[in-house]
mmCIF file of C-alpha atoms and ligand atoms in Angstrom:
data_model
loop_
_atom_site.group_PDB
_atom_site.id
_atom_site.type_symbol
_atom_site.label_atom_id
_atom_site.label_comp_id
_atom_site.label_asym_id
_atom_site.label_seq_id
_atom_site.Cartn_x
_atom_site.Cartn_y
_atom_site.Cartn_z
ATOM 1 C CA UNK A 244 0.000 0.000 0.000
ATOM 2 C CA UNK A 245 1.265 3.238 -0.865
ATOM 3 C CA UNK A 246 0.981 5.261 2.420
ATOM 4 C CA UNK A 247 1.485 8.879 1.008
ATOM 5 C CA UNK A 248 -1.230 8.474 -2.004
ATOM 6 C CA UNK A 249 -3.560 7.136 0.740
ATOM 7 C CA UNK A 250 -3.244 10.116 3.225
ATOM 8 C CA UNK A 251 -3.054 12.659 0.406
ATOM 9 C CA UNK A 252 -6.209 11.455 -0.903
ATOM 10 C CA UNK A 253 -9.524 13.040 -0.524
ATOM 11 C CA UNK A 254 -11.605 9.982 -0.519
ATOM 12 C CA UNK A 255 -9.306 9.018 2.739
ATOM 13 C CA UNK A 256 -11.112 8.506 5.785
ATOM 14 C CA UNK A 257 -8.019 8.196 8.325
ATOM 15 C CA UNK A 258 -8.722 9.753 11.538
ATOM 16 C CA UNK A 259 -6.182 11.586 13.347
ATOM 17 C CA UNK A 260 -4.879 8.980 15.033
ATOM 18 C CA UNK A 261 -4.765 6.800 12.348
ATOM 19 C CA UNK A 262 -2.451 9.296 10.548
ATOM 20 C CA UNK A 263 0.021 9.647 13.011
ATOM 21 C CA UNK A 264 0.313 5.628 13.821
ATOM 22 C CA UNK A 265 0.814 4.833 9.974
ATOM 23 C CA UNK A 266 3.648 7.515 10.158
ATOM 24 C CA UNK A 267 5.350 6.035 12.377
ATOM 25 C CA UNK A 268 5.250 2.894 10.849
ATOM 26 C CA UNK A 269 5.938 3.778 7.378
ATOM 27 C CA UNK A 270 7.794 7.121 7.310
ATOM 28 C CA UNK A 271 10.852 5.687 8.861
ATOM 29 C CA UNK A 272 11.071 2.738 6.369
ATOM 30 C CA UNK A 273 10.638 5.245 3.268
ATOM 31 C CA UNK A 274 13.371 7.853 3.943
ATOM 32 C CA UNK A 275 15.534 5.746 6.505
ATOM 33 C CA UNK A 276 18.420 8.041 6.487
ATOM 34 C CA UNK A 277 15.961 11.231 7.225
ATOM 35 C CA UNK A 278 15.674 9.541 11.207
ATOM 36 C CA UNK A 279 18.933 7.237 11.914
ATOM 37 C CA UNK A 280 21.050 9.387 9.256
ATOM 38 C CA UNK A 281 22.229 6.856 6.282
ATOM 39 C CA UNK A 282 21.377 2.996 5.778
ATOM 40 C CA UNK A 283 25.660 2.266 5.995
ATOM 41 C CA UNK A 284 27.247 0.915 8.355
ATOM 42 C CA UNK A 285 27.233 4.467 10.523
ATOM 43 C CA UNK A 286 23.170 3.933 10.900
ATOM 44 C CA UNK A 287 23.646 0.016 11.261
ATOM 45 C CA UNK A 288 25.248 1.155 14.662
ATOM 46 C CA UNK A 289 23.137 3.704 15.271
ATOM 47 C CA UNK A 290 20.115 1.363 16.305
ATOM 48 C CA UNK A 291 22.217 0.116 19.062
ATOM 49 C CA UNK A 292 22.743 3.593 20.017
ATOM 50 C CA UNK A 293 18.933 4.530 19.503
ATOM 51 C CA UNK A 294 18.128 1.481 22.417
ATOM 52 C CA UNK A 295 20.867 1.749 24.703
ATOM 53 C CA UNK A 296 20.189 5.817 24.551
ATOM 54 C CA UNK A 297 16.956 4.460 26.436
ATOM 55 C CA UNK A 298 19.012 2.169 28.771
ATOM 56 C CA UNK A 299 20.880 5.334 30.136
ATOM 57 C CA UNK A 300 17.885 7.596 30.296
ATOM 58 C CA UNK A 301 16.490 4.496 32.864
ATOM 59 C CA UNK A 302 20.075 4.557 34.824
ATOM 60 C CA UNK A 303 20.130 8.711 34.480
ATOM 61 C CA UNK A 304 16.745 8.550 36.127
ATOM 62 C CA UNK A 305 18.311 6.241 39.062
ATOM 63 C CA UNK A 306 16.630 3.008 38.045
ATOM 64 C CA UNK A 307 19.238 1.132 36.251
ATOM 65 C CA UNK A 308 22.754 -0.237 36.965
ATOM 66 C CA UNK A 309 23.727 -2.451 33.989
ATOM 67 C CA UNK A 310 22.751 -2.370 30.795
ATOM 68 C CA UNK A 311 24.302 -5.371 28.588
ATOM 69 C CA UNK A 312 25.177 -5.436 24.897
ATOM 70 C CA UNK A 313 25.295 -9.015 22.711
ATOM 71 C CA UNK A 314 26.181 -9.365 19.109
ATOM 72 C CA UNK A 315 24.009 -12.687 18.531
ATOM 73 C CA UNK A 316 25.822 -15.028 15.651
ATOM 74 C CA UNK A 317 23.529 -14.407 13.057
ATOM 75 C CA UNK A 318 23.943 -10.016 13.760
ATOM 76 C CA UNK A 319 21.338 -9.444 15.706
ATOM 77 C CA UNK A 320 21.271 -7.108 18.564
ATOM 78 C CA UNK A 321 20.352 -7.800 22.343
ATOM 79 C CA UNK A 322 20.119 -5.345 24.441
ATOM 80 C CA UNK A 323 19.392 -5.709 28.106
ATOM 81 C CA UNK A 324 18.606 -3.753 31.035
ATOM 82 C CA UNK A 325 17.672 -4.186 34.622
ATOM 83 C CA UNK A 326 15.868 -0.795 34.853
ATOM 84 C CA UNK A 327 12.062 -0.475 35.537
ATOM 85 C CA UNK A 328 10.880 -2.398 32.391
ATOM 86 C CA UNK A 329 9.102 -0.616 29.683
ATOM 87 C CA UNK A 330 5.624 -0.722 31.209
ATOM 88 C CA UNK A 331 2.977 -3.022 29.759
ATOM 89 C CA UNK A 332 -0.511 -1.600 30.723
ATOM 90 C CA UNK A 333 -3.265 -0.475 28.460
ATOM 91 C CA UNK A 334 -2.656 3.167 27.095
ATOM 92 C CA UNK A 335 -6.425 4.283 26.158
ATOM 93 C CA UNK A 336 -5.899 6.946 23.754
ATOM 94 C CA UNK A 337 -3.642 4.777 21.683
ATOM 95 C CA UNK A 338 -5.881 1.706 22.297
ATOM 96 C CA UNK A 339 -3.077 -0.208 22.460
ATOM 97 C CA UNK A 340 -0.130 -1.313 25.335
ATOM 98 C CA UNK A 341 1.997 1.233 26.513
ATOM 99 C CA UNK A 342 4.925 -1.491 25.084
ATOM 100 C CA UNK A 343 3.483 -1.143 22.186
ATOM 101 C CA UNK A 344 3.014 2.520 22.117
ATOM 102 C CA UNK A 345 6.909 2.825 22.529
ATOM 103 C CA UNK A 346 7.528 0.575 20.013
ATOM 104 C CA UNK A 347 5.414 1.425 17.131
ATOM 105 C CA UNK A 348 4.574 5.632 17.377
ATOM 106 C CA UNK A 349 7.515 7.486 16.475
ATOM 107 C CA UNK A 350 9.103 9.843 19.224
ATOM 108 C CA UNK A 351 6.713 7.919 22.325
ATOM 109 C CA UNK A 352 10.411 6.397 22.773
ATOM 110 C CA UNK A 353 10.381 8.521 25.623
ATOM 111 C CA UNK A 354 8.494 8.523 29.149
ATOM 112 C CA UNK A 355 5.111 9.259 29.722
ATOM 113 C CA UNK A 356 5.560 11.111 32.737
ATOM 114 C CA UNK A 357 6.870 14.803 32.761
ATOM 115 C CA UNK A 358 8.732 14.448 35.645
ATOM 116 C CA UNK A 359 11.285 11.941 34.699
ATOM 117 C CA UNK A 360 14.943 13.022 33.749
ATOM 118 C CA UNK A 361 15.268 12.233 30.171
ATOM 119 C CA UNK A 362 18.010 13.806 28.687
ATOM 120 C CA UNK A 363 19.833 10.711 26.088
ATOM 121 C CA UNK A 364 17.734 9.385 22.904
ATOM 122 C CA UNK A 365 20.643 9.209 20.596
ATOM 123 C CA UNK A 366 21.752 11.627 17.897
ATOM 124 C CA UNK A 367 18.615 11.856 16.126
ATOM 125 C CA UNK A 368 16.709 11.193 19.246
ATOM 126 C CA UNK A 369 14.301 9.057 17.503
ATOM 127 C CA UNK A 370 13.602 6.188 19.941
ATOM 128 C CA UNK A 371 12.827 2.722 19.506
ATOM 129 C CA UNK A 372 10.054 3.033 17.095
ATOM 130 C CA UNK A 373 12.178 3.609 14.483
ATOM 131 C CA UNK A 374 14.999 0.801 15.698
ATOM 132 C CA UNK A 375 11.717 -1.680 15.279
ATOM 133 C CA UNK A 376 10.425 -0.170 12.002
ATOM 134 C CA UNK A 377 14.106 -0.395 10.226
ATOM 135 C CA UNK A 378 14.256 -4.544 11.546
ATOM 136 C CA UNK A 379 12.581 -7.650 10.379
ATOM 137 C CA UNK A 380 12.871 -8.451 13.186
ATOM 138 C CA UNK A 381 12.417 -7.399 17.011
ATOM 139 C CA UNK A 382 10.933 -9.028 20.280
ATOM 140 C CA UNK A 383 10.874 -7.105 23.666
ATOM 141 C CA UNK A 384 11.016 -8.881 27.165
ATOM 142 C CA UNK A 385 9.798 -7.257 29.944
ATOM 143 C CA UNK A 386 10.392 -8.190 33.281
ATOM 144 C CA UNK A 387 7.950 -6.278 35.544
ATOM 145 C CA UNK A 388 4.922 -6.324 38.429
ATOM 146 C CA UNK A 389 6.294 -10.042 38.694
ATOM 147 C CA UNK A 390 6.066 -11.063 35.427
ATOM 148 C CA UNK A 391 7.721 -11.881 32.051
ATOM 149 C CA UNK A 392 5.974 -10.013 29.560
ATOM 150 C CA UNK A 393 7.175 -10.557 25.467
ATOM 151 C CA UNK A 394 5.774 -9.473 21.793
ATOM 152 C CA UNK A 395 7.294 -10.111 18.936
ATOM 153 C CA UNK A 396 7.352 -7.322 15.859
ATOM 154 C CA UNK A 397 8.351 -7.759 12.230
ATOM 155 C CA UNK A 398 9.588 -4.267 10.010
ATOM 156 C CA UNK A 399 7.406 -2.588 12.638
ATOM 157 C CA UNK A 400 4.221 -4.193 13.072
ATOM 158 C CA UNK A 401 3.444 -6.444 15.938
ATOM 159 C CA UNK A 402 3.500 -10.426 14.795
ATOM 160 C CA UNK A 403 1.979 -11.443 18.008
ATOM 161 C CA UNK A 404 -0.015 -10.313 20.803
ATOM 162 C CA UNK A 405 1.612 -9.158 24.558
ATOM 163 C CA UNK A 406 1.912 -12.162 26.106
ATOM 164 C CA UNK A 407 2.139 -12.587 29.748
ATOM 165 C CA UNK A 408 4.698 -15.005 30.816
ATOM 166 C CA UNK A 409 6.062 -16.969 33.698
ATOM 167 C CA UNK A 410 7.288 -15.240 37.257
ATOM 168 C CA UNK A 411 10.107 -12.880 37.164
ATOM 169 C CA UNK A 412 11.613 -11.750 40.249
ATOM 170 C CA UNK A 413 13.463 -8.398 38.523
ATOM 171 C CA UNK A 414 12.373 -5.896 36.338
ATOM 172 C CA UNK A 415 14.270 -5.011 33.132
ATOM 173 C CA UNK A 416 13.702 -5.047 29.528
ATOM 174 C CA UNK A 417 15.535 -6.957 26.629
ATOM 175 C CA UNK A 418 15.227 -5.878 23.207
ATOM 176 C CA UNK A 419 16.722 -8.032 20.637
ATOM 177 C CA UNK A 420 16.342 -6.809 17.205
ATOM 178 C CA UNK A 421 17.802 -7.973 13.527
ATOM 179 C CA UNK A 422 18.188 -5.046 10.889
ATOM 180 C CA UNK A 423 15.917 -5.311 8.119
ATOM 181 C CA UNK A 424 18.714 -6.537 4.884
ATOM 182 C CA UNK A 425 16.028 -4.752 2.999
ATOM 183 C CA UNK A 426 17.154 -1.489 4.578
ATOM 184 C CA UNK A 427 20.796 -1.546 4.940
ATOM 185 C CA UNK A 428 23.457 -1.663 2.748
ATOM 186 C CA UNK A 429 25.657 -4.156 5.185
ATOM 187 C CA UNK A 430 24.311 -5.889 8.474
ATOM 188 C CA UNK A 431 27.228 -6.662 9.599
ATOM 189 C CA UNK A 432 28.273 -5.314 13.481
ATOM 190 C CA UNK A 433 31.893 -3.659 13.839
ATOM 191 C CA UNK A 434 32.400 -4.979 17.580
ATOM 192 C CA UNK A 435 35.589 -2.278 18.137
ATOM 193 C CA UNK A 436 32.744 0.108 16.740
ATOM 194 C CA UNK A 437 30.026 -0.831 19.542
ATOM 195 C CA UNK A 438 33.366 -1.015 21.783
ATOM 196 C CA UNK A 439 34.436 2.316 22.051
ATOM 197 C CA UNK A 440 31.198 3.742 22.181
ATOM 198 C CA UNK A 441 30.122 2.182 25.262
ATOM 199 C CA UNK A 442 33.437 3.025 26.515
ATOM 200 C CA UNK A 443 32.735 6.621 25.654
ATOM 201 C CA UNK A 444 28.895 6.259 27.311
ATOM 202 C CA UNK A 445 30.593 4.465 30.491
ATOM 203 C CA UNK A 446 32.953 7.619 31.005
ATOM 204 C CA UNK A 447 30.162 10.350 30.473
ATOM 205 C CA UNK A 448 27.775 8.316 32.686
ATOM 206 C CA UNK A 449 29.817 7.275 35.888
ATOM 207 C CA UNK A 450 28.540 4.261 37.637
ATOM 208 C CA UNK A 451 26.778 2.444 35.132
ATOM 209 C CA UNK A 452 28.024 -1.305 34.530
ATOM 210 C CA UNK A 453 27.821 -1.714 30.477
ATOM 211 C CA UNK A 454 28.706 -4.959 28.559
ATOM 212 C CA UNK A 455 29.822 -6.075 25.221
ATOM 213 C CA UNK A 456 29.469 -9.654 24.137
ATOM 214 C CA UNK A 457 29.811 -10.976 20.701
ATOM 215 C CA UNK A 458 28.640 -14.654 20.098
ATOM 216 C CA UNK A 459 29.934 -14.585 16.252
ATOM 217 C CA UNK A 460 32.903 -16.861 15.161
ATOM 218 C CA UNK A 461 35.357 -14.091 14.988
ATOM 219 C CA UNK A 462 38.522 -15.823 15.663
ATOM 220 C CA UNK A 463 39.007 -13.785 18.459
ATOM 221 C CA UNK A 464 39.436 -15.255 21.795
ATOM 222 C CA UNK A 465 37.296 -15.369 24.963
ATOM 223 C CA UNK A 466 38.607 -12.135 26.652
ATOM 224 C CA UNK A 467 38.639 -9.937 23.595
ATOM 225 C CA UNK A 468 34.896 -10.814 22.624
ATOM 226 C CA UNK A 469 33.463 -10.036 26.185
ATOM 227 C CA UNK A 470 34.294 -6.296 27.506
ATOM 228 C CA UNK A 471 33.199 -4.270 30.658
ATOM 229 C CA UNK A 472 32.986 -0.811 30.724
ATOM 230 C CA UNK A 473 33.096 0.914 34.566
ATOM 231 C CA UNK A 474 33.547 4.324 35.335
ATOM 232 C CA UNK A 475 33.821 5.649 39.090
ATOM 233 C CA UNK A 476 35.122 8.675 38.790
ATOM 234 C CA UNK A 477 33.528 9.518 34.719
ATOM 235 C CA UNK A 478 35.231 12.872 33.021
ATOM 236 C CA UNK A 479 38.344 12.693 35.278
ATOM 237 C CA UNK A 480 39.047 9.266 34.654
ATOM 238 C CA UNK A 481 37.964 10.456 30.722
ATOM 239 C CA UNK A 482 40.437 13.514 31.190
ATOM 240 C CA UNK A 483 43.011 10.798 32.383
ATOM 241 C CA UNK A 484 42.809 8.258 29.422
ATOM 242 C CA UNK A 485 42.677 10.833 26.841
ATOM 243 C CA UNK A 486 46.407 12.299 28.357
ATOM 244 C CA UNK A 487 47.424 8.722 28.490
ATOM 245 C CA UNK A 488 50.657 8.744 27.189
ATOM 246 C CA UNK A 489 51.379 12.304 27.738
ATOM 247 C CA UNK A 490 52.918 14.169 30.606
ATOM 248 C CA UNK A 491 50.991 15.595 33.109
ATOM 249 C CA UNK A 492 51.531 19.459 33.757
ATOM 250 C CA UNK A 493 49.255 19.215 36.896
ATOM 251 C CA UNK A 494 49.184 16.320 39.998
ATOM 252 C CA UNK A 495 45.455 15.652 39.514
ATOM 253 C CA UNK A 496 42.570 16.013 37.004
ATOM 254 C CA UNK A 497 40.370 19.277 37.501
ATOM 255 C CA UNK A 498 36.991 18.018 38.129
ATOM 256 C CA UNK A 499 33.571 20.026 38.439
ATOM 257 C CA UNK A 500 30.122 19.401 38.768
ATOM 258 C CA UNK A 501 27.224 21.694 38.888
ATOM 259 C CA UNK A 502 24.164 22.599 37.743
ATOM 260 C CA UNK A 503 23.406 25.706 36.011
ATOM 261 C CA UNK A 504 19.337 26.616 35.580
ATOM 262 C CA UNK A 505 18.404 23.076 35.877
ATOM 263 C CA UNK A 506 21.090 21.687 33.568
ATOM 264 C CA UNK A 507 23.573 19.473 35.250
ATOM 265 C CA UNK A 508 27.386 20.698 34.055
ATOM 266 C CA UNK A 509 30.141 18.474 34.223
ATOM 267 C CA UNK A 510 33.985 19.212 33.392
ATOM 268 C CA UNK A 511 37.186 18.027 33.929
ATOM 269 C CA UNK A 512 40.703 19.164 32.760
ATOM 270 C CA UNK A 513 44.271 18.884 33.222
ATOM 271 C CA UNK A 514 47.670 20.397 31.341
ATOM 272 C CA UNK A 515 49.987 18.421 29.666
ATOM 273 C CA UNK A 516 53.190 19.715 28.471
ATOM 274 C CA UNK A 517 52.494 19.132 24.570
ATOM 275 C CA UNK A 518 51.092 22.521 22.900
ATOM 276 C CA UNK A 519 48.059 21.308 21.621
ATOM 277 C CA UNK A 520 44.411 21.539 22.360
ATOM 278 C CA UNK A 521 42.940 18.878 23.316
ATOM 279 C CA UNK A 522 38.687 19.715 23.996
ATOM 280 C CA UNK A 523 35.526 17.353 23.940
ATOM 281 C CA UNK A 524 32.368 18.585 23.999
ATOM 282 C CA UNK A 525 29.178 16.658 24.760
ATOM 283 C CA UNK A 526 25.571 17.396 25.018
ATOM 284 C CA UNK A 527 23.408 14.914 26.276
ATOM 285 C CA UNK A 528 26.296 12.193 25.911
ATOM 286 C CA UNK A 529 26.649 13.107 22.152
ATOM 287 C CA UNK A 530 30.277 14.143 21.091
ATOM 288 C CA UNK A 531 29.406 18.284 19.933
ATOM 289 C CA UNK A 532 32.184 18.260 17.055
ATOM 290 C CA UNK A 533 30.964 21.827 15.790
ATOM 291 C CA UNK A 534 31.275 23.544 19.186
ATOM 292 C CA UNK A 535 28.303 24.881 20.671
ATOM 293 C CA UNK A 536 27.090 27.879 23.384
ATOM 294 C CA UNK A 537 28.519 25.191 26.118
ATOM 295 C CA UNK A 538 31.703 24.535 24.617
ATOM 296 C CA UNK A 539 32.276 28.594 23.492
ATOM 297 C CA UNK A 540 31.063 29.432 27.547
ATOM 298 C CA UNK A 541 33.872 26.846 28.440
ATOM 299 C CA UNK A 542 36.760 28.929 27.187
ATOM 300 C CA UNK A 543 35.833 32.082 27.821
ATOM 301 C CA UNK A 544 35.371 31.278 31.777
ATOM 302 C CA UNK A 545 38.413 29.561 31.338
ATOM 303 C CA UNK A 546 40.231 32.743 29.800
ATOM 304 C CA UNK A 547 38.388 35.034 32.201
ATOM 305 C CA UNK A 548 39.171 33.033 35.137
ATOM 306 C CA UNK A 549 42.881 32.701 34.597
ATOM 307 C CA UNK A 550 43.858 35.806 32.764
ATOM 308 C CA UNK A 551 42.165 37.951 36.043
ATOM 309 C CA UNK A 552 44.641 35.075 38.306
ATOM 310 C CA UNK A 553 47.202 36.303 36.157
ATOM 311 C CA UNK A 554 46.544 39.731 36.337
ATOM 312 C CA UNK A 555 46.109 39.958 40.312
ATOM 313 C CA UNK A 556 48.800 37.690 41.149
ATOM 314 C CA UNK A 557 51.327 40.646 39.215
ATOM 315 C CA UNK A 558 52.206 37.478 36.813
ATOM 316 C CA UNK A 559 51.276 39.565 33.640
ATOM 317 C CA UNK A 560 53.166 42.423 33.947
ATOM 318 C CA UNK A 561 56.065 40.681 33.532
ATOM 319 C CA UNK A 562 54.531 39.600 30.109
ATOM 320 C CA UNK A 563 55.459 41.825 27.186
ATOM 321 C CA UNK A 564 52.557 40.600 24.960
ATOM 322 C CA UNK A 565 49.051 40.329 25.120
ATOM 323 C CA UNK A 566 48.007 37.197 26.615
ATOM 324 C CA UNK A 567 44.689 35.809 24.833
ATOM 325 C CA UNK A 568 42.300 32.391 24.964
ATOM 326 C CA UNK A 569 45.061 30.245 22.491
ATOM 327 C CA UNK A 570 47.594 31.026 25.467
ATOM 328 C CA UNK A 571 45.348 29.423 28.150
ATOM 329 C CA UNK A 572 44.649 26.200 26.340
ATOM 330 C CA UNK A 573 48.022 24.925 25.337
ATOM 331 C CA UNK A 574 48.526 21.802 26.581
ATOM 332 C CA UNK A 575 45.056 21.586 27.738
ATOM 333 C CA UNK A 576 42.727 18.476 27.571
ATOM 334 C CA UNK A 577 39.091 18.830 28.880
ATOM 335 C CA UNK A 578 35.890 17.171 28.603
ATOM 336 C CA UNK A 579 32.322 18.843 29.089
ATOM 337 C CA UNK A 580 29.643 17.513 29.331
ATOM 338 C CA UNK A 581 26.335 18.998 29.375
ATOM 339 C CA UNK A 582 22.494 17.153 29.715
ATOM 340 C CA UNK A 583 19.503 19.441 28.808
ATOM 341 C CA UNK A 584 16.077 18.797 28.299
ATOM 342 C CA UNK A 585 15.506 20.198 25.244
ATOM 343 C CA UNK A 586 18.921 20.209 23.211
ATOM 344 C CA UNK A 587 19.004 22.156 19.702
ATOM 345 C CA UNK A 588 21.221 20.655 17.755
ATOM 346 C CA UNK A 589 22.751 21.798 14.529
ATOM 347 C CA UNK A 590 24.415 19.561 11.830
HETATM 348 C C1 0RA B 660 8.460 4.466 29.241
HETATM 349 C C2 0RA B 660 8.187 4.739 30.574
HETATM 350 C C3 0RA B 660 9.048 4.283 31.573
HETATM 351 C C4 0RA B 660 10.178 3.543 31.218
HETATM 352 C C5 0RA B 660 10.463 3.280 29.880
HETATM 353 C C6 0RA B 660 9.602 3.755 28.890
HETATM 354 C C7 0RA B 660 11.661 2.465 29.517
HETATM 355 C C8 0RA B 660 12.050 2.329 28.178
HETATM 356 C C9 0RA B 660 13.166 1.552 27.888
HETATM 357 C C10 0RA B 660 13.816 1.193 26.720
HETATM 358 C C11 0RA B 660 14.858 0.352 27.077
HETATM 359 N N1 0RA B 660 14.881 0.197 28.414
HETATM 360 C C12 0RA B 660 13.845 0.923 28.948
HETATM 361 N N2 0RA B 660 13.483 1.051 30.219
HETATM 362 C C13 0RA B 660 12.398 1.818 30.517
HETATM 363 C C14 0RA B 660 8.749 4.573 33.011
HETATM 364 C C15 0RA B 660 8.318 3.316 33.724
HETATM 365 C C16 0RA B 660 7.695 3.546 35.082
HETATM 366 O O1 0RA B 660 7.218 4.647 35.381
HETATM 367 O O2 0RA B 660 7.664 2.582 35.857
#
């Protein structure tokens, strides 16, 4: 059925509703690289972004400790969590589960209720809707109220009813998914791919346990196919890998956290003696390569902040040029990161 002709036809009697739920299911699948950016190997990896985006939303939120990652032999993606569980109960205005609200209408990735921190949701932000539309195949798990609850979906439409399992004494969701072949150009997972990316997500999220397993015959042995990513001390311990085989200019890693008008700010920097600059930028755990308000607001404070040290403390007098920004961040590597509700992002 073609979708558009339908809904662009006057002699279509789609409610509302009905509009908005065949969007989500066949919008995505049309123009694929409009939500997860391309239908390569860079949107391949995305999906497991898009779920595990939803994974650290559930641990930012203080629900969730581990969140696993398993390449399955045949490519297909598990992702598991031991956070609340996606929950299961009848949504009336969608007529349908709540599960199944998150999993087929595009952007209901989220939470329901205002109140909960939800700052991730991946670079497009597009939540596991469109994971399940761009797969042939995708069955959720939810461990909750007691239960095992599962439902299987196929290129985005549900292939079975929610069906209530056996006893479960946890609560968690898994969502395994294969990507549609249909849809992307390779299906094949890069595990070093998935690998540093959880590193990254472990770092920027301290105290969260994440795992990456990969079943597939890769020749590689035991210890290099199962990783653990642990961060106590996050953006210092970032700082700290990043200057790894440089020399330290300072004993220990500047770290600060704060929160400025409700948006948590975290950064952490040290000098090395090299010359360059060394500065990542992150909103809402996404690396901010074209800069941004928070990474510009970064080094002017920092300029500000030591040029007036420099100036009080009679050190720049004894300078016979003018001092300026470049000066401040030679030999400086930093990481900020900032989570806000409502990001704009650009490119
Ligand atoms: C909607 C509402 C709530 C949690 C979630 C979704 C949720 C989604 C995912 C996706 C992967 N893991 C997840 N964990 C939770 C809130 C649930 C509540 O209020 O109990």
């Amino acid at each position: 059925m073609d979708t558009e002709l339908e809904l662009n036809s006057p002699s279509a009697t789609y409610s509302a509703e009905n509009i908005q739920v065949l969007e989500g299911l066949e919008a995505v699948r049309k123009r694929p690289a409009m939500y997860i950016g391309d239908v390569g190997e860079r949107g391949l990896h995305h999906l497991v972004y898009e779920v595990v985006d939803n994974s650290i939303d559930e641990a930012l939120a203080g629900y969730c400790t581990d969140i696993s990652v398993t390449i399955n032999p045949d490519n297909s993606i598990r992702v598991e969590d031991n956070g609340r569980g996606i929950p299961v109960d009848f949504h009336e205005k969608e007529q349908k589960s709540a599960l199944e609200v998150v999993l087929t209408v595009l952007h209901a990735g989220g939470k329901f209720d205002k109140g909960t921190y939800k700052v991730s949701g991946g670079l497009h932000g597009v939540g596991v809707s469109c994971v399940n539309a761009l797969s042939c195949y995708l069955k959720a798990e939810i461990h909750r109220n007691g239960k095992i609850y599962t439902q299987e979906y196929a290129k985005g439409k549900p292939t079975s009813e929610l069906q209530e399992g056996g006893h479960s004494d946890r609560t968690g969701t898994i969502i395994t998914f294969r990507p549609d072949p249909e849809i992307f150009i390779t299906t094949e997972y890069k595990f070093d791919v998935l690998e540093t990316r959880l590193k990254e997500l472990a770092y920027l999220n301290k105290g969260i346990r994440l795992k990456l397993s990969d079943l597939r015959d890769t020749g590689r042995d035991e210890a290099e196919r199962n990783v653990e990513f642990y961060s106590e001390r996050g953006l210092s311990e970032f700082v700290e890998y990043l200057d790894e085989s440089r020399e330290k200019l300072i004993d220990n890693v500047i770290h600060i956290e704060t929160e400025k008008a409700g948006v948590p700010v975290e950064i952490a920097m040290e000098y090395n003696t090299s010359f360059s600059e060394n500065v990542h930028s992150y909103v809402n755990n996404i690396n901010t390569i074209e800069g941004g308000t928070h990474l510009t607001g970064f080094r002017r404070g920092l300029t500000r902040t030591l040029k007036n040290y420099a100036e009080k403390s009679g050190m720049l007098a004894k300078v016979k040029f003018e001092i300026n920004g470049d000066d401040f961040r030679e030999g400086l590597t930093a990481v900020i990161s900032v989570k806000v509700a409502e990001p704009q992002f650009e490119g």
